[in-house]
């Protein structure tokens, strides 16, 4: 099965258009997050960009809401096809989001950069608890106090085992670049891969890297 590609951290329509032309399946928008990030945009910008995402390409609203009301407001105002919850909301609140909106829900689960395989059972149990609520999970790398968005790679052996045992589609993130995405797909066999900093140069979106990332992901599936 072909591995899908999500290009995240888009800030301009040029970013979106290049990702789409090069074959991205989804484009992500990091919106109103309460952390320092060069990739975050405000709700109005996200709404404008999401409206311009073409048919057959998913728009992913990436948020870290402080509570259910905040999440509901952001989703209602931007109308994405998918929402990625990047922090912890109670499962009952995630279920409310899933039932209220015609939107696919992606839940981020972090794997510490230095984690051992002992963490696998815990993560699989967490995925089991999300079955029937979330539509997919995204594995990102955490380092210290940073819960994802670190640009760091975790042990792909852990991710590969999770993919084999997960009841939900698994999206692999964390330090993926054009240089390593081929090996990542070959080892982990995720449903999709996700990158943001991996397709930047000097902190800015590098459209050549976007093209190369998508191309090499496709080559890995042949």
Short mmCIF file of C-alpha atoms in Angstrom, two decimals:
data_model
loop_
_atom_site.label_atom_id
_atom_site.label_comp_id
_atom_site.label_asym_id
_atom_site.label_seq_id
_atom_site.Cartn_x
_atom_site.Cartn_y
_atom_site.Cartn_z
CA UNK A 1 0.00 0.00 0.00
CA UNK A 2 1.29 3.46 -0.89
CA UNK A 3 2.49 5.55 2.04
CA UNK A 4 0.70 8.88 2.19
CA UNK A 5 2.48 12.19 2.79
CA UNK A 6 1.48 15.12 4.99
CA UNK A 7 3.46 18.34 4.62
CA UNK A 8 2.93 20.34 7.81
CA UNK A 9 3.67 23.87 8.96
CA UNK A 10 2.35 25.62 5.85
CA UNK A 11 2.09 29.40 6.22
CA UNK A 12 1.37 30.70 2.72
CA UNK A 13 -0.64 29.72 -0.33
CA UNK A 14 2.68 29.18 -2.13
CA UNK A 15 3.57 26.54 0.47
CA UNK A 16 0.23 24.84 -0.08
CA UNK A 17 0.38 24.97 -3.86
CA UNK A 18 3.89 23.54 -4.08
CA UNK A 19 3.02 20.68 -1.72
CA UNK A 20 -0.09 19.86 -3.74
CA UNK A 21 1.65 20.04 -7.12
CA UNK A 22 4.40 17.73 -5.89
CA UNK A 23 1.84 15.16 -4.72
CA UNK A 24 1.15 15.69 -1.02
CA UNK A 25 -1.94 13.89 0.25
CA UNK A 26 -2.43 16.33 3.12
CA UNK A 27 -1.27 19.80 4.12
CA UNK A 28 -1.09 20.84 7.77
CA UNK A 29 -1.60 24.18 9.48
CA UNK A 30 -0.21 24.74 12.98
CA UNK A 31 -2.78 27.12 14.40
CA UNK A 32 -2.84 29.24 17.55
CA UNK A 33 -0.60 26.85 19.50
CA UNK A 34 0.58 28.11 22.92
CA UNK A 35 4.24 27.37 22.23
CA UNK A 36 6.99 29.17 20.36
CA UNK A 37 7.07 28.02 16.75
CA UNK A 38 8.15 29.68 13.53
CA UNK A 39 5.45 27.68 11.75
CA UNK A 40 2.36 28.71 13.68
CA UNK A 41 -0.31 30.89 12.12
CA UNK A 42 -3.44 32.52 13.47
CA UNK A 43 -6.96 31.21 13.03
CA UNK A 44 -7.89 33.67 10.29
CA UNK A 45 -4.85 32.75 8.19
CA UNK A 46 -5.56 29.06 8.67
CA UNK A 47 -9.17 29.57 7.59
CA UNK A 48 -8.08 31.40 4.44
CA UNK A 49 -5.53 28.74 3.49
CA UNK A 50 -7.83 25.81 4.26
CA UNK A 51 -10.47 27.29 1.95
CA UNK A 52 -7.92 27.15 -0.88
CA UNK A 53 -6.87 23.52 -0.42
CA UNK A 54 -8.11 21.67 -3.52
CA UNK A 55 -10.51 18.76 -3.56
CA UNK A 56 -8.95 15.31 -2.88
CA UNK A 57 -6.24 16.86 -0.66
CA UNK A 58 -6.83 16.85 3.10
CA UNK A 59 -6.46 20.01 5.16
CA UNK A 60 -5.19 19.25 8.67
CA UNK A 61 -5.73 21.74 11.49
CA UNK A 62 -2.98 21.13 14.08
CA UNK A 63 -3.95 22.51 17.48
CA UNK A 64 -3.09 22.35 21.17
CA UNK A 65 -6.37 23.55 22.71
CA UNK A 66 -6.50 24.39 26.39
CA UNK A 67 -10.00 22.94 26.64
CA UNK A 68 -12.89 21.51 24.63
CA UNK A 69 -14.47 24.90 23.94
CA UNK A 70 -11.25 26.22 22.42
CA UNK A 71 -10.97 23.17 20.18
CA UNK A 72 -14.58 23.42 19.05
CA UNK A 73 -14.20 27.11 18.22
CA UNK A 74 -11.05 26.61 16.14
CA UNK A 75 -12.56 23.71 14.20
CA UNK A 76 -15.84 25.52 13.58
CA UNK A 77 -14.08 28.64 12.33
CA UNK A 78 -11.59 26.93 10.01
CA UNK A 79 -13.59 23.92 8.70
CA UNK A 80 -10.69 21.52 7.98
CA UNK A 81 -11.15 17.97 6.73
CA UNK A 82 -8.95 16.67 9.58
CA UNK A 83 -7.98 17.93 13.02
CA UNK A 84 -4.80 16.86 14.79
CA UNK A 85 -4.91 17.22 18.57
CA UNK A 86 -1.30 17.66 19.61
CA UNK A 87 -1.82 17.83 23.37
CA UNK A 88 -3.91 15.95 25.91
CA UNK A 89 -7.66 16.33 26.00
CA UNK A 90 -9.77 13.78 27.90
CA UNK A 91 -11.05 10.97 25.71
CA UNK A 92 -14.66 11.95 26.33
CA UNK A 93 -13.90 15.42 24.94
CA UNK A 94 -12.16 13.93 21.91
CA UNK A 95 -15.29 11.84 21.35
CA UNK A 96 -17.44 14.98 21.44
CA UNK A 97 -15.27 16.57 18.76
CA UNK A 98 -15.51 13.46 16.62
CA UNK A 99 -19.30 13.32 16.92
CA UNK A 100 -19.91 17.05 16.51
CA UNK A 101 -17.93 17.69 13.33
CA UNK A 102 -17.60 15.91 10.01
CA UNK A 103 -13.87 15.85 10.51
CA UNK A 104 -11.32 13.06 10.84
CA UNK A 105 -9.54 13.15 14.18
CA UNK A 106 -5.81 12.49 14.47
CA UNK A 107 -4.34 12.14 17.97
CA UNK A 108 -0.65 12.75 18.54
CA UNK A 109 1.19 10.26 20.75
CA UNK A 110 4.80 11.01 21.59
CA UNK A 111 7.74 8.63 21.74
CA UNK A 112 10.67 9.93 23.83
CA UNK A 113 13.86 10.34 21.82
CA UNK A 114 15.68 7.93 24.15
CA UNK A 115 12.77 5.50 24.68
CA UNK A 116 13.31 1.76 24.87
CA UNK A 117 10.99 -0.92 23.48
CA UNK A 118 9.42 -1.23 26.94
CA UNK A 119 7.26 1.77 26.05
CA UNK A 120 5.55 -0.11 23.22
CA UNK A 121 2.94 -1.87 25.35
CA UNK A 122 1.94 1.44 26.94
CA UNK A 123 1.50 3.15 23.58
CA UNK A 124 -0.46 0.26 22.08
CA UNK A 125 -2.75 0.31 25.13
CA UNK A 126 -3.27 4.04 24.59
CA UNK A 127 -4.14 3.44 20.95
CA UNK A 128 -6.63 0.75 21.98
CA UNK A 129 -8.37 3.30 24.21
CA UNK A 130 -8.67 5.69 21.26
CA UNK A 131 -10.24 3.14 18.93
CA UNK A 132 -13.71 4.34 18.03
CA UNK A 133 -12.75 7.93 18.85
CA UNK A 134 -9.74 8.79 16.71
CA UNK A 135 -9.35 7.99 13.02
CA UNK A 136 -5.55 7.78 13.16
CA UNK A 137 -2.66 8.38 15.49
CA UNK A 138 0.52 10.30 14.82
CA UNK A 139 3.79 9.23 16.43
CA UNK A 140 6.07 12.19 17.11
CA UNK A 141 9.31 12.51 19.07
CA UNK A 142 9.44 14.17 22.47
CA UNK A 143 12.58 15.57 24.07
CA UNK A 144 12.54 16.84 27.62
CA UNK A 145 9.56 19.16 28.05
CA UNK A 146 8.85 19.37 24.32
CA UNK A 147 6.04 17.04 23.27
CA UNK A 148 6.67 16.78 19.56
CA UNK A 149 7.67 19.22 16.87
CA UNK A 150 11.27 18.68 17.89
CA UNK A 151 12.74 17.68 14.55
CA UNK A 152 14.26 14.67 16.31
CA UNK A 153 14.09 11.01 15.30
CA UNK A 154 13.04 8.30 17.75
CA UNK A 155 13.70 4.57 17.52
CA UNK A 156 11.92 3.42 14.37
CA UNK A 157 11.97 -0.12 15.70
CA UNK A 158 9.45 1.02 18.32
CA UNK A 159 7.30 2.64 15.65
CA UNK A 160 7.45 -0.46 13.45
CA UNK A 161 6.18 -2.64 16.29
CA UNK A 162 3.40 -0.17 17.03
CA UNK A 163 2.35 -0.20 13.37
CA UNK A 164 2.12 -3.99 13.46
CA UNK A 165 -0.02 -3.98 16.61
CA UNK A 166 -2.11 -0.83 16.16
CA UNK A 167 -5.83 -0.99 15.42
CA UNK A 168 -5.62 2.51 13.94
CA UNK A 169 -3.62 3.88 11.00
CA UNK A 170 -0.24 5.20 12.14
CA UNK A 171 1.33 8.40 10.82
CA UNK A 172 5.08 8.59 11.43
CA UNK A 173 6.63 11.96 12.31
CA UNK A 174 9.73 13.17 14.10
CA UNK A 175 12.87 14.30 12.29
CA UNK A 176 11.89 13.01 8.86
CA UNK A 177 13.79 14.56 5.95
CA UNK A 178 14.37 13.82 2.26
CA UNK A 179 17.55 12.03 3.36
CA UNK A 180 15.91 9.54 5.74
CA UNK A 181 12.27 9.17 4.69
CA UNK A 182 13.06 6.29 2.31
CA UNK A 183 14.62 4.25 5.12
CA UNK A 184 11.84 5.25 7.54
CA UNK A 185 9.11 3.99 5.23
CA UNK A 186 11.00 0.78 4.49
CA UNK A 187 11.49 0.01 8.19
CA UNK A 188 8.25 1.22 9.75
CA UNK A 189 5.65 0.76 6.98
CA UNK A 190 3.42 3.56 8.31
CA UNK A 191 0.11 4.59 6.79
CA UNK A 192 1.60 8.05 6.26
CA UNK A 193 4.64 10.20 7.01
CA UNK A 194 4.65 13.78 8.26
CA UNK A 195 7.31 16.47 8.04
CA UNK A 196 7.68 20.18 8.71
CA UNK A 197 11.22 21.19 9.73
CA UNK A 198 12.58 18.43 7.49
CA UNK A 199 11.60 20.40 4.40
CA UNK A 200 13.03 23.72 5.51
CA UNK A 201 16.33 25.49 4.91
CA UNK A 202 17.36 28.22 7.31
CA UNK A 203 13.99 28.08 9.02
CA UNK A 204 12.06 28.68 5.78
CA UNK A 205 10.08 26.31 3.59
CA UNK A 206 12.28 24.79 0.88
CA UNK A 207 10.07 23.70 -1.99
CA UNK A 208 12.83 21.60 -3.56
CA UNK A 209 13.02 19.61 -0.33
CA UNK A 210 9.25 19.17 -0.37
CA UNK A 211 9.47 17.71 -3.87
CA UNK A 212 12.36 15.44 -2.95
CA UNK A 213 10.67 14.26 0.27
CA UNK A 214 7.51 13.24 -1.57
CA UNK A 215 9.49 11.60 -4.38
CA UNK A 216 11.63 9.51 -2.03
CA UNK A 217 8.63 8.45 0.01
CA UNK A 218 7.05 7.19 -3.21
CA UNK A 219 10.22 5.36 -4.20
CA UNK A 220 10.25 3.52 -0.87
CA UNK A 221 6.87 1.97 -1.64
CA UNK A 222 7.89 0.47 -4.96
#
